[in-house]
Coordinates of C-alpha atoms in Angstrom, one line a residue:
M25 CA 57.3 62.3 45.0
V26 CA 54.7 59.6 47.4
L27 CA 51.2 61.7 46.4
L28 CA 49.4 58.9 49.6
N29 CA 50.8 56.4 51.9
A30 CA 48.5 54.2 53.0
E31 CA 49.8 52.4 56.5
H32 CA 48.2 49.3 58.2
L33 CA 45.0 49.9 57.4
V34 CA 42.1 48.2 58.9
K35 CA 37.9 47.2 57.7
N36 CA 35.3 45.3 58.8
Y37 CA 31.9 44.3 58.7
T38 CA 30.6 42.3 61.6
E39 CA 31.3 38.4 60.9
K40 CA 33.2 39.6 57.6
P41 CA 36.3 41.3 58.2
L42 CA 37.8 43.3 54.5
L43 CA 41.4 44.5 55.3
Q44 CA 43.5 43.5 57.5
D45 CA 46.9 45.7 58.0
V46 CA 46.8 46.8 54.2
S47 CA 49.5 49.9 53.4
L48 CA 50.4 51.2 50.4
A49 CA 51.2 54.2 49.5
V50 CA 51.1 55.9 45.6
E51 CA 53.6 57.5 43.6
T52 CA 53.6 60.7 40.7
G53 CA 52.2 59.4 37.4
E54 CA 52.3 55.2 38.9
K55 CA 49.3 53.7 37.4
V56 CA 48.1 50.8 40.0
G57 CA 45.1 48.8 38.9
I58 CA 43.4 46.2 42.3
I59 CA 42.7 42.7 41.5
G60 CA 40.5 40.5 43.6
V61 CA 37.6 37.8 44.3
N62 CA 34.6 40.1 44.6
G63 CA 33.5 40.8 48.2
T64 CA 37.4 40.1 49.6
G65 CA 37.0 44.8 50.6
K66 CA 38.9 46.5 47.3
S67 CA 36.2 49.1 46.4
T68 CA 35.9 49.7 50.2
L69 CA 39.5 50.2 50.7
L70 CA 39.1 52.8 47.6
K71 CA 36.6 54.9 49.5
I72 CA 39.2 54.8 52.4
L73 CA 41.8 56.4 50.1
A74 CA 39.6 58.2 48.8
G75 CA 38.4 60.3 51.9
A76 CA 34.4 58.5 52.0
E77 CA 34.8 56.2 54.7
E78 CA 36.9 55.7 57.7
P79 CA 39.2 53.1 58.2
E80 CA 37.9 52.0 61.4
A81 CA 42.4 51.8 62.0
G82 CA 45.7 52.7 60.1
R83 CA 46.4 56.1 58.5
I84 CA 46.7 58.3 55.4
T85 CA 49.1 60.8 54.4
R86 CA 48.1 62.8 51.7
A87 CA 50.8 64.9 49.8
A88 CA 50.1 68.8 50.9
G89 CA 47.5 70.1 47.9
L90 CA 46.9 66.9 46.8
R91 CA 44.2 67.5 44.1
T92 CA 41.7 64.0 43.6
G93 CA 39.4 62.9 41.9
Y94 CA 37.5 60.0 42.3
L95 CA 34.4 57.3 40.1
P96 CA 32.8 54.9 43.0
Q97 CA 30.8 51.9 41.1
N98 CA 27.3 53.7 41.8
P99 CA 28.2 57.7 41.7
D100 CA 25.7 60.5 43.1
F101 CA 23.4 62.3 41.9
D102 CA 21.1 65.5 41.6
P103 CA 18.2 64.8 39.9
A104 CA 17.3 68.0 39.2
F105 CA 21.1 68.5 37.5
T106 CA 21.4 68.0 33.6
V107 CA 23.5 65.9 32.4
L108 CA 26.3 69.3 31.8
E109 CA 25.8 70.2 35.5
Q110 CA 26.1 67.4 37.1
A111 CA 29.3 66.5 35.4
L112 CA 30.5 70.3 36.2
S113 CA 29.7 69.8 39.7
M114 CA 32.8 67.7 40.7
I115 CA 35.0 70.9 39.7
P116 CA 35.5 73.5 42.0
A117 CA 33.4 76.2 41.0
G118 CA 35.9 78.7 41.2
E119 CA 36.9 76.4 37.7
R120 CA 33.6 75.7 36.0
E121 CA 33.6 78.1 33.6
E122 CA 36.7 76.9 32.6
K123 CA 36.6 73.6 32.1
A124 CA 33.6 73.2 30.6
Y125 CA 34.3 73.0 27.2
L126 CA 36.9 70.1 27.8
C127 CA 34.4 68.6 30.1
K128 CA 31.8 69.0 27.0
S129 CA 34.5 67.1 24.5
L130 CA 34.7 64.3 27.2
L131 CA 30.8 63.9 27.1
T132 CA 30.5 63.5 24.3
R133 CA 33.5 61.5 23.2
L134 CA 31.6 58.7 26.1
Q135 CA 28.6 58.9 24.1
A136 CA 26.6 60.9 26.7
G137 CA 26.7 64.4 25.0
D138 CA 22.4 65.0 25.2
Y139 CA 24.1 67.8 27.6
D140 CA 21.0 69.5 28.5
A141 CA 18.9 66.6 29.1
P142 CA 18.2 65.9 32.4
V143 CA 21.0 63.4 34.5
G144 CA 17.4 61.8 36.8
Q145 CA 15.8 59.6 33.9
L146 CA 19.7 58.4 32.3
S147 CA 20.3 54.1 33.2
G148 CA 22.9 53.9 35.5
G149 CA 25.8 52.9 33.0
Q150 CA 24.3 56.7 31.6
R151 CA 25.0 58.8 34.6
R152 CA 28.4 56.4 35.1
R153 CA 29.5 57.6 32.2
V154 CA 29.0 61.9 33.1
A155 CA 30.7 61.2 36.4
L156 CA 33.5 60.4 34.7
A157 CA 33.4 62.6 32.0
G158 CA 33.3 64.9 35.3
A159 CA 36.1 63.0 36.7
L160 CA 38.3 63.0 34.0
A161 CA 38.0 67.2 33.2
L162 CA 38.5 67.9 37.3
H163 CA 42.3 66.0 35.5
P164 CA 43.5 65.6 38.9
D165 CA 46.8 64.7 40.7
L166 CA 45.6 61.7 41.9
L167 CA 42.6 60.1 40.2
I168 CA 40.8 57.4 42.0
L169 CA 38.2 54.8 39.7
D170 CA 36.6 52.2 40.6
E171 CA 35.7 49.5 37.2
P172 CA 36.5 52.7 34.7
T173 CA 34.5 50.8 31.6
N174 CA 31.9 48.7 33.3
H175 CA 29.0 50.5 31.0
I176 CA 30.9 51.7 28.0
D177 CA 31.7 49.6 24.0
A178 CA 34.8 47.7 23.7
G179 CA 35.3 51.1 21.2
L180 CA 35.1 52.8 24.1
A181 CA 37.5 51.3 27.1
A182 CA 40.1 51.6 23.8
W183 CA 39.4 54.9 23.6
L184 CA 39.9 55.5 27.8
E185 CA 42.8 52.5 27.3
D186 CA 44.8 55.6 25.3
Y187 CA 43.9 58.3 27.2
L188 CA 45.0 57.0 30.7
R189 CA 48.0 55.9 29.3
D190 CA 49.2 59.1 28.2
Y191 CA 46.9 60.2 31.5
T192 CA 49.7 62.7 33.5
G193 CA 48.6 62.1 37.0
A194 CA 48.4 59.4 38.9
I195 CA 45.8 56.5 38.7
L196 CA 44.5 53.9 40.8
M197 CA 41.6 52.0 40.2
V198 CA 40.1 48.6 40.3
T199 CA 38.9 47.0 36.7
H200 CA 38.2 43.2 36.2
D201 CA 39.5 44.6 32.2
R202 CA 41.8 42.5 31.7
Y203 CA 43.4 44.4 27.8
F204 CA 42.7 47.8 29.6
L205 CA 45.3 46.7 33.0
D206 CA 48.2 44.7 31.1
R207 CA 48.0 48.1 28.9
V208 CA 47.2 51.0 31.1
A209 CA 48.5 49.9 34.2
T210 CA 52.2 50.0 35.7
R211 CA 51.9 48.2 38.7
I212 CA 48.6 45.4 39.8
L213 CA 48.6 44.8 43.6
E214 CA 46.0 42.4 44.7
L215 CA 43.6 41.8 47.2
E216 CA 43.4 38.7 49.1
R217 CA 42.8 37.8 52.1
G218 CA 42.6 40.9 54.0
A219 CA 45.9 41.6 52.9
L220 CA 47.4 43.2 49.4
T221 CA 50.3 41.3 47.1
A222 CA 52.6 43.3 44.4
Y223 CA 53.1 42.2 41.3
P224 CA 55.0 44.2 38.1
A225 CA 53.3 46.0 35.5
G226 CA 50.7 43.4 32.8
Y227 CA 48.2 41.0 33.4
D228 CA 50.7 38.7 31.3
N229 CA 53.3 39.2 34.1
Y230 CA 51.2 39.1 37.2
L231 CA 50.1 35.4 35.8
E232 CA 53.5 34.7 35.6
R233 CA 54.3 35.7 39.1
K234 CA 51.2 34.4 40.5
A235 CA 51.7 31.0 39.6
Q236 CA 55.4 30.8 40.1
L237 CA 54.3 32.0 44.2
Q238 CA 52.6 29.3 44.1
E239 CA 54.7 26.7 42.7
M240 CA 57.2 28.3 44.7
E241 CA 54.4 27.7 47.7
A242 CA 53.3 24.1 47.0
A243 CA 57.7 23.4 47.0
T244 CA 58.3 24.7 50.1
A245 CA 55.1 23.1 51.4
R246 CA 56.4 19.2 50.0
K247 CA 59.8 19.5 51.5
R248 CA 58.1 20.5 55.0
Q249 CA 55.4 17.8 55.0
A250 CA 58.3 15.4 53.6
L251 CA 60.9 16.5 56.9
L252 CA 57.1 16.5 59.1
K253 CA 57.0 12.2 57.8
R254 CA 60.6 12.0 58.8
E255 CA 60.2 13.1 62.3
L256 CA 57.2 11.5 63.0
E257 CA 58.6 7.6 62.2
W258 CA 61.5 8.8 64.1
M259 CA 59.0 9.9 67.0
H260 CA 56.9 6.6 66.2
R261 CA 60.1 3.9 66.4
G262 CA 60.8 5.6 69.7
A263 CA 64.0 6.8 71.0
R264 CA 66.7 5.6 73.0
A265 CA 67.9 8.3 74.8
R266 CA 65.1 11.6 76.4
G267 CA 68.1 13.8 76.0
T268 CA 68.8 17.0 74.6
K269 CA 68.8 16.5 70.9
S270 CA 66.0 14.0 71.7
K271 CA 63.6 17.2 73.4
Y272 CA 65.4 19.6 70.7
R273 CA 63.3 16.6 68.0
L274 CA 60.4 16.6 69.4
E275 CA 60.0 20.7 70.2
R276 CA 60.5 20.6 65.9
V277 CA 57.4 17.6 65.1
D278 CA 54.9 20.1 67.2
E279 CA 56.4 23.1 65.2
L280 CA 56.3 21.9 62.0
Q281 CA 52.3 20.6 62.7
A282 CA 52.1 24.2 63.8
E283 CA 52.9 25.5 60.3
S284 CA 50.3 26.1 58.5
G285 CA 50.7 25.3 54.8
P286 CA 49.8 27.6 51.3
I287 CA 46.9 29.4 51.9
E288 CA 45.4 28.5 48.4
G289 CA 43.2 31.4 47.1
Q290 CA 40.0 31.6 46.8
R291 CA 39.2 29.7 43.3
V292 CA 35.6 29.4 41.9
E293 CA 34.6 25.7 40.9
M294 CA 32.1 26.1 37.7
A295 CA 30.1 22.7 37.6
A296 CA 26.6 23.3 36.2
P297 CA 24.3 21.4 34.6
S298 CA 22.5 21.3 30.8
A299 CA 19.6 19.9 29.1
R300 CA 19.4 17.5 26.4
L301 CA 19.7 19.5 23.4
G302 CA 18.8 18.2 19.8
K303 CA 18.3 19.0 16.5
K304 CA 16.3 22.2 16.0
I305 CA 17.8 24.8 17.7
V306 CA 16.5 28.9 16.7
E307 CA 16.4 29.4 13.1
V308 CA 16.1 33.4 12.7
E309 CA 14.0 35.0 9.6
G310 CA 14.4 37.7 8.0
I311 CA 13.6 39.5 11.7
S312 CA 14.1 43.6 11.8
K313 CA 13.0 46.1 15.2
S314 CA 12.5 49.7 15.2
Y315 CA 11.6 52.4 17.9
G316 CA 10.4 54.7 16.3
E317 CA 12.8 56.7 13.4
K318 CA 15.7 54.1 14.9
R319 CA 15.9 51.4 13.4
L320 CA 18.1 49.0 15.3
F321 CA 18.1 45.9 12.6
A322 CA 16.8 45.0 9.1
D323 CA 16.0 41.4 7.6
F324 CA 18.3 39.0 9.5
S325 CA 18.6 36.2 9.3
Y326 CA 20.7 33.4 11.4
N327 CA 20.3 29.3 11.9
L328 CA 21.9 29.4 15.4
L329 CA 23.8 25.9 15.5
R330 CA 25.1 23.6 18.6
D331 CA 28.0 24.6 18.9
D332 CA 27.9 28.6 18.1
R333 CA 29.6 30.8 20.0
I334 CA 29.4 34.3 19.3
G335 CA 30.2 37.4 20.6
I336 CA 28.1 40.7 19.8
I337 CA 29.2 44.1 19.8
G338 CA 27.9 47.7 18.5
P339 CA 28.0 51.0 20.5
N340 CA 25.2 51.6 23.5
G341 CA 21.5 52.0 22.7
C342 CA 21.9 51.1 19.1
G343 CA 19.6 46.6 19.8
K344 CA 21.8 44.6 21.5
S345 CA 20.1 43.7 24.0
T346 CA 16.8 43.9 22.6
F347 CA 17.6 41.2 20.0
L348 CA 18.3 39.3 23.4
K349 CA 14.9 39.8 24.9
I350 CA 13.9 38.9 20.9
L351 CA 15.1 35.4 21.1
M352 CA 13.8 34.7 24.7
G353 CA 10.5 36.2 23.4
E354 CA 9.6 39.4 25.9
E355 CA 10.1 41.5 23.0
Q356 CA 8.4 40.7 19.6
P357 CA 10.0 41.8 16.4
D358 CA 8.2 44.2 14.0
S359 CA 8.9 41.6 11.3
G360 CA 9.8 38.5 10.3
Q361 CA 9.8 34.9 12.9
I362 CA 11.8 33.1 15.2
T363 CA 11.4 29.2 15.8
T364 CA 12.6 28.0 18.3
G365 CA 13.1 24.2 18.4
A366 CA 11.3 21.6 20.8
T367 CA 14.1 21.0 23.4
V368 CA 15.9 24.2 23.6
R369 CA 16.2 25.9 27.2
L370 CA 17.7 29.1 26.8
G371 CA 19.6 30.6 30.0
Y372 CA 19.4 34.4 30.2
F373 CA 21.7 36.3 32.6
S374 CA 20.4 40.0 31.7
Q375 CA 22.5 43.0 31.7
E376 CA 19.4 44.2 34.3
W377 CA 19.4 41.1 36.4
E378 CA 16.2 40.1 38.0
K379 CA 15.1 41.6 40.9
M380 CA 16.4 40.5 44.2
D381 CA 14.9 40.2 47.0
P382 CA 17.5 41.8 50.2
A383 CA 15.9 40.3 52.9
Q384 CA 16.1 36.2 50.9
R385 CA 18.5 34.6 52.2
P386 CA 21.4 33.2 49.5
V387 CA 20.8 29.7 50.0
D388 CA 16.8 30.0 49.5
Y389 CA 17.5 32.3 46.0
I390 CA 19.5 29.0 45.1
K391 CA 16.9 26.2 46.2
S392 CA 13.8 27.7 45.1
I393 CA 15.6 27.5 41.2
A394 CA 16.7 23.7 42.1
P395 CA 17.7 22.3 45.4
E396 CA 20.3 19.8 44.0
V397 CA 21.6 19.4 39.9
D398 CA 23.7 16.7 38.1
T399 CA 26.9 17.9 36.8
G400 CA 26.7 14.7 34.7
K401 CA 29.8 14.0 37.0
E402 CA 27.8 13.8 40.3
R403 CA 25.3 15.4 42.3
L404 CA 25.4 18.5 43.9
S405 CA 23.0 20.0 46.3
A406 CA 22.7 23.5 46.3
V407 CA 24.7 24.0 49.4
Q408 CA 27.9 22.6 47.4
M409 CA 27.0 24.3 44.0
M410 CA 27.2 27.4 46.4
E411 CA 30.5 26.5 48.0
N412 CA 32.1 26.2 44.5
F413 CA 31.4 29.3 43.9
L414 CA 32.9 31.2 46.9
F415 CA 29.9 31.1 48.8
D416 CA 30.4 30.0 52.3
T417 CA 28.5 29.5 54.9
N418 CA 27.8 32.8 56.6
L419 CA 27.9 34.4 52.7
Q420 CA 24.5 31.3 52.0
Y421 CA 22.9 33.0 55.2
T422 CA 23.0 35.8 55.8
T423 CA 20.8 38.2 52.6
I424 CA 21.7 39.1 49.9
G425 CA 20.6 42.6 50.3
R426 CA 24.3 42.2 52.2
L427 CA 25.8 40.9 49.9
S428 CA 28.7 43.2 47.3
G429 CA 27.7 44.1 44.1
G430 CA 29.9 41.5 42.5
E431 CA 29.0 38.8 44.6
R432 CA 25.5 39.2 43.9
R433 CA 26.0 39.3 40.2
R434 CA 28.1 36.2 40.6
L435 CA 24.6 34.6 42.6
Y436 CA 22.9 35.9 40.4
L437 CA 24.6 33.8 37.0
L438 CA 24.5 30.5 39.4
G439 CA 21.4 30.6 39.4
V440 CA 21.5 31.2 35.2
L441 CA 23.1 27.5 35.4
M442 CA 21.1 25.5 38.4
S443 CA 18.6 26.6 35.6
A444 CA 20.2 23.4 33.8
P445 CA 19.5 25.4 30.3
N446 CA 21.0 25.0 26.4
I447 CA 21.3 27.8 26.0
L448 CA 23.1 30.4 27.2
L449 CA 22.4 34.4 26.3
L450 CA 24.8 36.0 28.2
D451 CA 24.7 40.1 28.3
E452 CA 27.0 41.7 29.7
P453 CA 28.0 39.0 31.8
T454 CA 31.7 40.8 32.9
N455 CA 30.2 43.2 34.7
D456 CA 31.0 43.2 38.3
L457 CA 32.3 39.9 38.1
D458 CA 36.8 39.7 39.3
I459 CA 38.4 38.5 36.7
Q460 CA 39.1 35.1 38.6
T461 CA 35.1 34.7 37.6
L462 CA 35.5 35.1 34.6
T463 CA 38.7 33.0 33.5
V464 CA 36.3 30.3 35.1
L465 CA 33.4 31.6 33.3
E466 CA 35.5 32.1 30.2
D467 CA 36.7 27.7 30.3
Y468 CA 33.3 26.7 31.5
L469 CA 31.8 28.1 28.2
E470 CA 34.5 26.6 26.5
S471 CA 33.4 23.2 27.0
F472 CA 29.2 24.0 27.1
P473 CA 27.7 21.6 25.9
G474 CA 25.2 24.1 23.6
A475 CA 25.7 27.9 21.8
V476 CA 26.9 30.5 23.9
L477 CA 25.1 34.0 22.5
A478 CA 27.3 37.2 24.9
V479 CA 27.3 40.8 24.6
S480 CA 30.0 42.0 26.3
H481 CA 32.6 45.6 26.1
D482 CA 35.1 43.3 27.4
R483 CA 37.1 42.5 24.3
Y484 CA 39.9 39.4 26.3
F485 CA 35.7 38.3 27.3
L486 CA 35.1 38.0 23.7
D487 CA 38.5 37.0 22.1
K488 CA 38.4 34.1 24.5
V489 CA 34.6 32.9 23.9
A490 CA 34.4 34.8 20.5
R491 CA 34.3 32.4 17.3
H492 CA 32.7 35.0 15.3
L493 CA 31.1 38.5 16.2
F494 CA 27.6 39.8 15.3
I495 CA 28.4 43.9 15.1
F496 CA 25.3 46.0 15.3
D497 CA 26.0 49.3 13.0
D498 CA 23.6 51.9 10.8
G499 CA 20.9 49.9 11.5
K500 CA 22.3 46.0 10.3
I501 CA 24.1 43.3 11.9
T502 CA 26.5 42.3 9.3
D503 CA 28.5 38.4 11.2
S504 CA 32.3 39.1 11.2
L505 CA 34.3 35.6 11.5
G506 CA 36.6 35.6 14.9
G507 CA 37.2 37.6 17.6
Y508 CA 36.9 41.4 18.5
T509 CA 41.7 41.7 17.9
A510 CA 40.5 40.0 14.3
Y511 CA 37.4 42.6 14.1
A512 CA 39.7 45.9 14.8
D513 CA 42.8 44.6 13.0
T514 CA 40.7 44.5 10.5
L515 CA 38.9 47.6 11.0
Q516 CA 42.5 49.2 11.1
Q517 CA 43.5 47.8 7.8
A518 CA 41.3 49.3 6.2
A519 CA 41.2 52.8 8.1
A520 CA 45.1 52.2 6.6
A521 CA 44.2 51.0 2.7
E522 CA 41.8 54.9 3.1
K523 CA 44.9 56.7 4.1
K524 CA 46.5 55.7 2.0
E525 CA 44.4 56.6 -0.9
K526 CA 43.6 59.8 0.2
P527 CA 46.3 62.4 -0.6
A528 CA 48.9 62.8 2.0
E529 CA 48.0 66.6 4.3
K530 CA 51.1 69.0 4.4
K531 CA 51.7 69.2 7.4
P532 CA 52.9 73.2 8.9
R533 CA 56.8 73.4 9.7
R534 CA 57.4 74.3 13.2
E535 CA 60.0 75.7 14.8
K536 CA 62.5 73.2 16.6
G537 CA 62.8 74.0 20.1
R538 CA 60.7 76.1 21.5
L539 CA 56.9 75.5 21.1
R540 CA 54.7 78.5 19.4
F541 CA 51.4 78.8 16.8
S542 CA 51.2 78.7 13.6
Y543 CA 49.7 81.9 11.5
N544 CA 46.7 79.5 10.7
E545 CA 46.3 77.8 14.5
Q546 CA 46.9 81.4 16.5
R547 CA 43.6 82.1 13.7
E548 CA 41.8 79.4 14.6
F549 CA 42.4 79.4 18.3
S550 CA 41.2 83.4 18.7
T551 CA 37.7 82.0 17.0
I552 CA 37.1 79.1 18.1
D553 CA 34.4 79.4 20.9
Q554 CA 33.1 81.8 19.1
D555 CA 32.5 78.5 15.8
I556 CA 31.6 75.9 18.7
A557 CA 28.7 78.7 20.6
D558 CA 27.4 78.8 16.8
L559 CA 27.3 75.2 16.5
E560 CA 25.1 74.4 19.8
A561 CA 23.1 77.8 19.0
Q562 CA 22.1 75.7 16.1
L563 CA 21.8 73.1 17.7
S564 CA 19.7 73.9 20.1
A565 CA 17.2 74.8 17.0
L566 CA 17.4 72.4 15.8
E567 CA 16.3 70.1 18.4
K568 CA 13.4 72.9 18.6
E569 CA 13.1 72.1 14.9
I570 CA 12.8 68.7 15.4
E571 CA 10.1 68.0 18.3
A572 CA 7.8 70.6 17.1
K573 CA 7.7 68.0 13.5
A574 CA 7.3 65.1 15.6
S575 CA 4.6 63.7 13.2
D576 CA 6.1 65.4 10.2
Y577 CA 7.8 62.2 8.8
G578 CA 8.3 63.8 5.6
S579 CA 10.8 65.6 7.0
L580 CA 11.4 64.4 10.3
P581 CA 14.6 61.7 8.6
G582 CA 16.1 65.0 6.6
L583 CA 16.3 66.4 10.2
L584 CA 17.8 63.4 11.8
Q585 CA 20.2 64.1 9.3
Q586 CA 21.2 67.7 10.2
K587 CA 21.4 67.4 14.2
E588 CA 24.3 63.9 13.6
A589 CA 26.0 66.0 10.8
L590 CA 25.7 68.8 13.6
E591 CA 26.5 67.4 16.3
K592 CA 29.7 64.8 15.2
T593 CA 31.1 68.3 13.8
L594 CA 30.3 69.5 17.8
S595 CA 33.0 67.2 18.7
E596 CA 35.5 67.2 15.9
K597 CA 35.5 71.7 17.3
M598 CA 35.8 71.2 21.0
D599 CA 38.7 67.7 20.6
R600 CA 40.3 70.7 18.6
W601 CA 39.5 73.1 21.6
V602 CA 40.5 70.5 23.7
Y603 CA 44.3 70.9 22.5
L604 CA 44.3 74.4 21.0
N605 CA 43.8 75.2 24.8
D606 CA 46.6 73.0 26.1
L607 CA 49.1 73.4 23.1
A608 CA 48.4 77.8 24.7
E609 CA 48.7 76.3 27.9
R610 CA 51.9 75.3 27.0
I611 CA 53.2 78.3 25.4
A612 CA 52.6 80.3 28.5
A613 CA 54.1 77.8 31.4
Q614 CA 57.6 77.8 28.3
S615 CA 57.5 81.9 28.1
Q616 CA 58.1 81.5 32.3
D617 CA 60.9 79.8 32.3

């Protein structure tokens, strides 16, 4: 069944054409991934399909009673709302009480579990996770997601991947997360030059079919060029007669010359300078950092090597960005020291970006950093470098405020590279960058003549770039050899070994055929709402006690441990609530059959 059908959509932004005669259909249960270079109109297309914007031409037909959920890149929020109120605001008023527990469970899963915190005090990434929880709790027929894995760590991305792979509704998503795309999408649509091209499921299949398509286009162009060459030779020799056949061949030459060859897709060319690096690079000696009672890391030492490729992972708020800021000298460690060599030039790609003047022209922004650069092969002007980064004349001379979020991110990356660093510190470089830019960035980092440290949640990026990982967890940093997949495999093996040591739990036997509660499940289902209410009351009382004893350093650590244990128990109980209520709904539906 077709849930949504869009026909001949057109959308332009003044001199910048985006969507030209775009058509697509989404069927029940489909999971469609949309990819394309930043600035081609992916987010605009989602806004139009979600009903947040209107196309200039074309029409959209939706199935009767279609329920749609939408996660934009920058969700609207009411600063007066609490976290829970903001998530529930995405759900119809009559369903909010029923969905409250599910919403809480999803907020906890997405590390946004402080339900009573004012949403106005949250970071942009935290607000996105709150909005994502609300969209998932709505459980619509069609879920429209714009970069759902932005601002969540690799572990959460893997959980969301599993959740959406099992999702019963249809999904339409823009994402640059290639593992996510490969494992969730049942179809891929590439938006290029205002048109959509369909590819089969899986990022690897997309790459294969894309390469085949480009080879076919190139072969067709070669054949046409050969034919044109023969026709031109005939013309230059001169024809003895100007009969019908000669006239036909002259017309054929005109046709061949008028035909356009295969249009090259937009491609980022990344060549950038780097300064000479001496023997002494960066020495980290016994550094520690805490904020109040929260220890980020302690007594960490490491000597950075010239060709290091280090990925940095860990849950949100564990100190990854702080670690890079300490290396940059923007923050100081509580103890220990950083020694930096005289020839070191650090390039820092910040998660928060630097503040750009929206009225400034992109070309002036780049020229203010360096008017030209020596890439080692040739000298390139700022304008040439911008062209390599897909900034044509129109984009160079527009204003920064008119660029898309991804285009601004790409401009910022170019600015970092223009400063000729020999050590790169990258804080979430994959956020808001398109797949093509990421692929070229990864290739560039492989040949970069200096060390690279990258905080990232992008598992594909980490596997391709990192040779070992710094893992931030439980107030310490550990070093793990290999990329993300090697680390995840190690965790799985450890979990399997631990499970083997535990005696197998006896699962209650269930009669085949019709669903029903076991005796214990029925008892648990009848009391679980009260159990959750009791846990929430305990947690609320404990938080008040912690606030009252904030200066009592003797009892505070114990209270914080109790809070952590209660939050874990509450999270497990809410997951159980989701399971039992889902089972109850299926049993009820079964009885109506």
